[in-house]
Every structure is written in structure tokens, then in C-alpha cells.
mmCIF file of C-alpha atoms in Angstrom:
data_model
loop_
_atom_site.group_PDB
_atom_site.id
_atom_site.type_symbol
_atom_site.label_atom_id
_atom_site.label_comp_id
_atom_site.label_asym_id
_atom_site.label_seq_id
_atom_site.Cartn_x
_atom_site.Cartn_y
_atom_site.Cartn_z
ATOM 1 C CA UNK A 10 0.000 0.000 0.000
ATOM 2 C CA UNK A 11 1.395 3.409 -0.985
ATOM 3 C CA UNK A 12 0.191 6.512 0.855
ATOM 4 C CA UNK A 13 0.056 9.891 -0.872
ATOM 5 C CA UNK A 14 3.185 12.051 -0.848
ATOM 6 C CA UNK A 15 4.948 9.756 1.627
ATOM 7 C CA UNK A 16 5.337 7.170 -1.160
ATOM 8 C CA UNK A 17 6.489 4.548 1.300
ATOM 9 C CA UNK A 18 5.415 0.913 1.203
ATOM 10 C CA UNK A 19 4.171 0.173 4.711
ATOM 11 C CA UNK A 20 4.258 -3.628 4.397
ATOM 12 C CA UNK A 21 7.810 -3.888 5.674
ATOM 13 C CA UNK A 22 10.411 -1.845 7.500
ATOM 14 C CA UNK A 23 13.632 -0.646 5.887
ATOM 15 C CA UNK A 24 15.388 -1.698 9.111
ATOM 16 C CA UNK A 25 13.906 -4.799 10.779
ATOM 17 C CA UNK A 26 12.286 -4.110 14.133
ATOM 18 C CA UNK A 27 14.571 -6.576 15.910
ATOM 19 C CA UNK A 28 17.556 -4.557 14.677
ATOM 20 C CA UNK A 29 16.056 -1.311 15.965
ATOM 21 C CA UNK A 30 15.644 -2.932 19.376
ATOM 22 C CA UNK A 31 19.307 -4.034 19.332
ATOM 23 C CA UNK A 32 20.353 -0.460 18.552
ATOM 24 C CA UNK A 33 18.244 0.943 21.384
ATOM 25 C CA UNK A 34 19.651 -1.579 23.880
ATOM 26 C CA UNK A 35 23.256 -0.619 23.119
ATOM 27 C CA UNK A 36 24.652 0.740 26.423
ATOM 28 C CA UNK A 37 25.786 4.352 25.903
ATOM 29 C CA UNK A 38 28.210 4.094 28.833
ATOM 30 C CA UNK A 39 30.420 1.798 26.725
ATOM 31 C CA UNK A 40 30.827 4.418 23.974
ATOM 32 C CA UNK A 41 33.313 7.221 23.479
ATOM 33 C CA UNK A 42 31.928 10.780 23.452
ATOM 34 C CA UNK A 43 31.837 10.879 19.626
ATOM 35 C CA UNK A 44 30.061 7.514 19.415
ATOM 36 C CA UNK A 45 27.648 8.495 22.181
ATOM 37 C CA UNK A 46 26.831 11.603 20.130
ATOM 38 C CA UNK A 47 26.104 9.414 17.085
ATOM 39 C CA UNK A 48 24.026 7.011 19.223
ATOM 40 C CA UNK A 49 21.918 9.889 20.576
ATOM 41 C CA UNK A 50 21.529 11.304 17.064
ATOM 42 C CA UNK A 51 20.345 7.895 15.838
ATOM 43 C CA UNK A 52 17.889 7.664 18.757
ATOM 44 C CA UNK A 53 16.569 11.159 17.953
ATOM 45 C CA UNK A 54 15.975 10.124 14.335
ATOM 46 C CA UNK A 55 14.173 6.946 15.488
ATOM 47 C CA UNK A 56 11.736 8.969 17.621
ATOM 48 C CA UNK A 57 11.233 12.073 15.450
ATOM 49 C CA UNK A 58 11.989 11.085 11.855
ATOM 50 C CA UNK A 59 14.124 14.207 11.462
ATOM 51 C CA UNK A 60 16.423 14.387 8.432
ATOM 52 C CA UNK A 61 20.180 13.931 8.810
ATOM 53 C CA UNK A 62 20.827 17.596 7.910
ATOM 54 C CA UNK A 63 18.242 18.789 10.426
ATOM 55 C CA UNK A 64 19.825 16.676 13.168
ATOM 56 C CA UNK A 65 23.340 17.856 12.305
ATOM 57 C CA UNK A 66 22.273 21.519 12.518
ATOM 58 C CA UNK A 67 20.126 21.189 15.664
ATOM 59 C CA UNK A 68 21.332 23.574 18.422
ATOM 60 C CA UNK A 69 20.607 23.060 22.126
ATOM 61 C CA UNK A 70 18.550 26.271 22.108
ATOM 62 C CA UNK A 71 15.956 24.593 19.848
ATOM 63 C CA UNK A 72 15.205 21.828 22.360
ATOM 64 C CA UNK A 73 12.373 22.830 24.682
ATOM 65 C CA UNK A 74 12.148 20.168 27.395
ATOM 66 C CA UNK A 75 9.341 22.007 29.249
ATOM 67 C CA UNK A 76 7.083 22.193 26.174
ATOM 68 C CA UNK A 77 8.378 18.826 24.897
ATOM 69 C CA UNK A 78 9.162 20.177 21.445
ATOM 70 C CA UNK A 79 12.009 20.550 18.993
ATOM 71 C CA UNK A 80 12.171 23.633 16.780
ATOM 72 C CA UNK A 81 13.401 22.503 13.369
ATOM 73 C CA UNK A 82 14.747 25.097 10.957
ATOM 74 C CA UNK A 83 14.519 23.381 7.601
ATOM 75 C CA UNK A 84 17.856 23.530 5.773
ATOM 76 C CA UNK A 85 16.117 23.883 2.411
ATOM 77 C CA UNK A 86 14.647 27.227 3.456
ATOM 78 C CA UNK A 87 11.083 25.957 3.711
ATOM 79 C CA UNK A 88 10.538 27.492 7.125
ATOM 80 C CA UNK A 89 10.348 26.368 10.724
ATOM 81 C CA UNK A 90 8.302 23.561 12.236
ATOM 82 C CA UNK A 91 7.815 22.148 15.719
ATOM 83 C CA UNK A 92 8.339 18.438 16.253
ATOM 84 C CA UNK A 93 6.936 16.751 19.373
ATOM 85 C CA UNK A 94 9.641 15.568 21.759
ATOM 86 C CA UNK A 95 8.775 12.039 22.868
ATOM 87 C CA UNK A 96 9.063 11.554 26.663
ATOM 88 C CA UNK A 97 11.574 8.699 26.344
ATOM 89 C CA UNK A 98 13.698 10.723 23.934
ATOM 90 C CA UNK A 99 13.502 13.803 26.180
ATOM 91 C CA UNK A 100 14.944 11.787 29.089
ATOM 92 C CA UNK A 101 17.849 10.570 26.949
ATOM 93 C CA UNK A 102 18.584 14.025 25.569
ATOM 94 C CA UNK A 103 18.554 15.594 29.045
ATOM 95 C CA UNK A 104 21.094 12.985 30.201
ATOM 96 C CA UNK A 105 23.127 13.703 27.050
ATOM 97 C CA UNK A 106 23.067 17.436 27.830
ATOM 98 C CA UNK A 107 24.402 16.713 31.336
ATOM 99 C CA UNK A 108 27.319 14.848 29.714
ATOM 100 C CA UNK A 109 28.091 17.953 27.649
ATOM 101 C CA UNK A 110 28.535 20.546 30.438
ATOM 102 C CA UNK A 111 30.354 23.072 28.259
ATOM 103 C CA UNK A 112 27.685 23.075 25.562
ATOM 104 C CA UNK A 113 26.373 26.567 24.848
ATOM 105 C CA UNK A 114 22.769 27.101 23.659
ATOM 106 C CA UNK A 115 23.976 27.732 20.091
ATOM 107 C CA UNK A 116 26.166 24.611 19.951
ATOM 108 C CA UNK A 117 25.030 21.629 17.917
ATOM 109 C CA UNK A 118 23.438 18.883 20.012
ATOM 110 C CA UNK A 119 25.159 16.118 18.036
ATOM 111 C CA UNK A 120 28.389 17.992 17.366
ATOM 112 C CA UNK A 121 30.690 14.980 17.350
ATOM 113 C CA UNK A 122 28.346 12.690 15.399
ATOM 114 C CA UNK A 123 28.711 11.907 11.741
ATOM 115 C CA UNK A 124 28.121 9.196 9.188
ATOM 116 C CA UNK A 125 31.187 7.263 10.379
ATOM 117 C CA UNK A 126 29.869 7.347 13.945
ATOM 118 C CA UNK A 127 26.435 6.129 12.873
ATOM 119 C CA UNK A 128 27.868 3.201 10.926
ATOM 120 C CA UNK A 129 30.078 2.302 13.899
ATOM 121 C CA UNK A 130 26.975 2.256 16.157
ATOM 122 C CA UNK A 131 25.322 -0.242 13.791
ATOM 123 C CA UNK A 132 28.471 -2.403 13.828
ATOM 124 C CA UNK A 133 28.689 -2.291 17.645
ATOM 125 C CA UNK A 134 25.124 -3.610 17.764
ATOM 126 C CA UNK A 135 26.189 -6.449 15.437
ATOM 127 C CA UNK A 136 24.284 -5.063 12.437
ATOM 128 C CA UNK A 137 25.105 -4.050 8.889
ATOM 129 C CA UNK A 138 25.632 -0.266 8.735
ATOM 130 C CA UNK A 139 22.750 1.897 7.551
ATOM 131 C CA UNK A 140 22.398 5.643 7.163
ATOM 132 C CA UNK A 141 19.947 7.968 8.879
ATOM 133 C CA UNK A 142 17.765 7.950 5.752
ATOM 134 C CA UNK A 143 16.807 4.327 6.396
ATOM 135 C CA UNK A 144 16.330 5.094 10.079
ATOM 136 C CA UNK A 145 13.924 7.909 9.091
ATOM 137 C CA UNK A 146 12.011 5.514 6.823
ATOM 138 C CA UNK A 147 11.802 3.016 9.673
ATOM 139 C CA UNK A 148 10.247 5.703 11.895
ATOM 140 C CA UNK A 149 7.691 6.488 9.171
ATOM 141 C CA UNK A 150 6.777 2.844 8.595
ATOM 142 C CA UNK A 151 6.419 2.082 12.303
ATOM 143 C CA UNK A 152 4.439 5.257 13.025
ATOM 144 C CA UNK A 153 1.983 4.330 10.256
ATOM 145 C CA UNK A 154 1.806 0.755 11.547
ATOM 146 C CA UNK A 155 0.975 2.041 15.024
ATOM 147 C CA UNK A 156 -1.835 4.240 13.708
ATOM 148 C CA UNK A 157 -0.292 7.726 13.662
ATOM 149 C CA UNK A 158 -2.406 9.728 11.212
ATOM 150 C CA UNK A 159 -0.940 10.485 7.801
ATOM 151 C CA UNK A 160 -1.665 14.234 8.047
ATOM 152 C CA UNK A 161 0.009 14.507 11.468
ATOM 153 C CA UNK A 162 2.960 12.443 10.265
ATOM 154 C CA UNK A 163 3.410 14.653 7.203
ATOM 155 C CA UNK A 164 3.524 17.757 9.432
ATOM 156 C CA UNK A 165 5.994 16.153 11.850
ATOM 157 C CA UNK A 166 8.269 15.111 8.982
ATOM 158 C CA UNK A 167 8.108 18.495 7.261
ATOM 159 C CA UNK A 168 6.372 17.315 4.086
ATOM 160 C CA UNK A 169 4.458 20.089 2.387
ATOM 161 C CA UNK A 170 1.477 19.573 0.149
ATOM 162 C CA UNK A 171 -0.524 22.071 -1.871
ATOM 163 C CA UNK A 172 -1.992 24.780 0.395
ATOM 164 C CA UNK A 173 -5.664 24.153 1.066
ATOM 165 C CA UNK A 174 -7.368 27.082 2.829
ATOM 166 C CA UNK A 175 -10.152 24.924 4.293
ATOM 167 C CA UNK A 176 -7.666 22.808 6.274
ATOM 168 C CA UNK A 177 -6.596 24.254 9.629
ATOM 169 C CA UNK A 178 -2.904 23.737 10.532
ATOM 170 C CA UNK A 179 -2.320 21.207 13.296
ATOM 171 C CA UNK A 180 -1.056 22.584 16.604
ATOM 172 C CA UNK A 181 1.902 21.183 18.532
ATOM 173 C CA UNK A 182 -0.567 19.791 21.077
ATOM 174 C CA UNK A 183 -2.457 17.934 18.324
ATOM 175 C CA UNK A 184 0.790 16.611 16.819
ATOM 176 C CA UNK A 185 1.976 15.482 20.265
ATOM 177 C CA UNK A 186 -1.328 13.699 20.870
ATOM 178 C CA UNK A 187 -1.070 11.948 17.496
ATOM 179 C CA UNK A 188 2.457 10.761 18.281
ATOM 180 C CA UNK A 189 1.884 10.000 21.991
ATOM 181 C CA UNK A 190 1.178 6.263 21.621
ATOM 182 C CA UNK A 191 4.266 5.789 19.423
ATOM 183 C CA UNK A 192 7.032 3.671 20.922
ATOM 184 C CA UNK A 193 9.778 1.357 19.788
ATOM 185 C CA UNK A 194 9.595 -0.760 22.945
ATOM 186 C CA UNK A 195 6.266 -2.549 22.329
ATOM 187 C CA UNK A 196 7.596 -5.127 19.904
ATOM 188 C CA UNK A 197 8.116 -8.734 20.895
#
């Protein structure tokens, strides 16, 4: 089944669910600072579906733990959007911030991460390396499988369709409610 502008087959996941679980169980304490940065970046992509460029450019100042949101400035100049910050992800990012005591609000959250770090994380988990693009597609497929609405998912991911004046934009609260039941930990 193909859904509108997402154009993603939802029958199967780009990264098998058992592999995602192995990635999430990787103990961050066993990683160097650079690899821990890549691991947290990977986790952020798994819970938000943000693009690699958006994650690389994300400053600490754009994380709002109180409002549980991430302000994403789209690198392609298409504006700003708010992405709901999942509770589990918020806990991990707050711990990550504590490990980066010298980080200024304008500093990149995943400053030491990179493609090499991401592939090393996959190898440490005993998996074939994949890029953040496949991780993003895995988030999309699993969110659809778990019943997150297509319209809400398109807004979270930053997909833009033709403007339709009769459709009211979704608020952060509505997007958060749509994504609230989403989790990677429910699989057997």
C-alpha cells in the first residue's frame, strides 16, 4: 500500500524491528563521546523522523524540554516547524546534555556525530551499517503501523502539500497527541 506524498510501502520496514531494538539496547556508557553523540543522534531520528541535515544543525537552544518540542529550521529554506519531543527521547537528551557541560545554547546537540559514527553504532550492535535515511524511513513505517495519522505524520516530517485554505494547521498539542502512543519498545 502506498500513501500519498509519503510514497512509502508500509508492508515492511527498511530496518527490521529486531535490529532497531538491538540499537536501542546498546549501552551508551560503553561508547566514546563521539560515538555516544552518534548514538543519541540515531535515537533522535528513530523517535522524530528528522532528516540527517536537520539533526546535524540542531542547536541546544531549539530543544524545549518544558514544552516537549524541537524547533526545526529546515535547511532547504522551507521554514520552521515544531516536532513533538517524545518523553523517552527527552529523558535521553537531558542525560546527554548533562554529559556535555560546556555546551552553549547555540552549539550543535550532536556535534561529534557523523556518518562514520552512525555506521560504527550499527556495527557495535552487530548489524550491517545503515544511514539515517533508512532510520527515518523506519520511523515512518512504524508510526503508520501504530496508527499515527498520515496528516500529522506529514507535518511532523516536514512534508508540504498544496496549500488548502479549508484545512486548519495542526497545533503542537495535536501533533503530540497523534504521536503519543508511538514507541519502539512494544515489539516482541
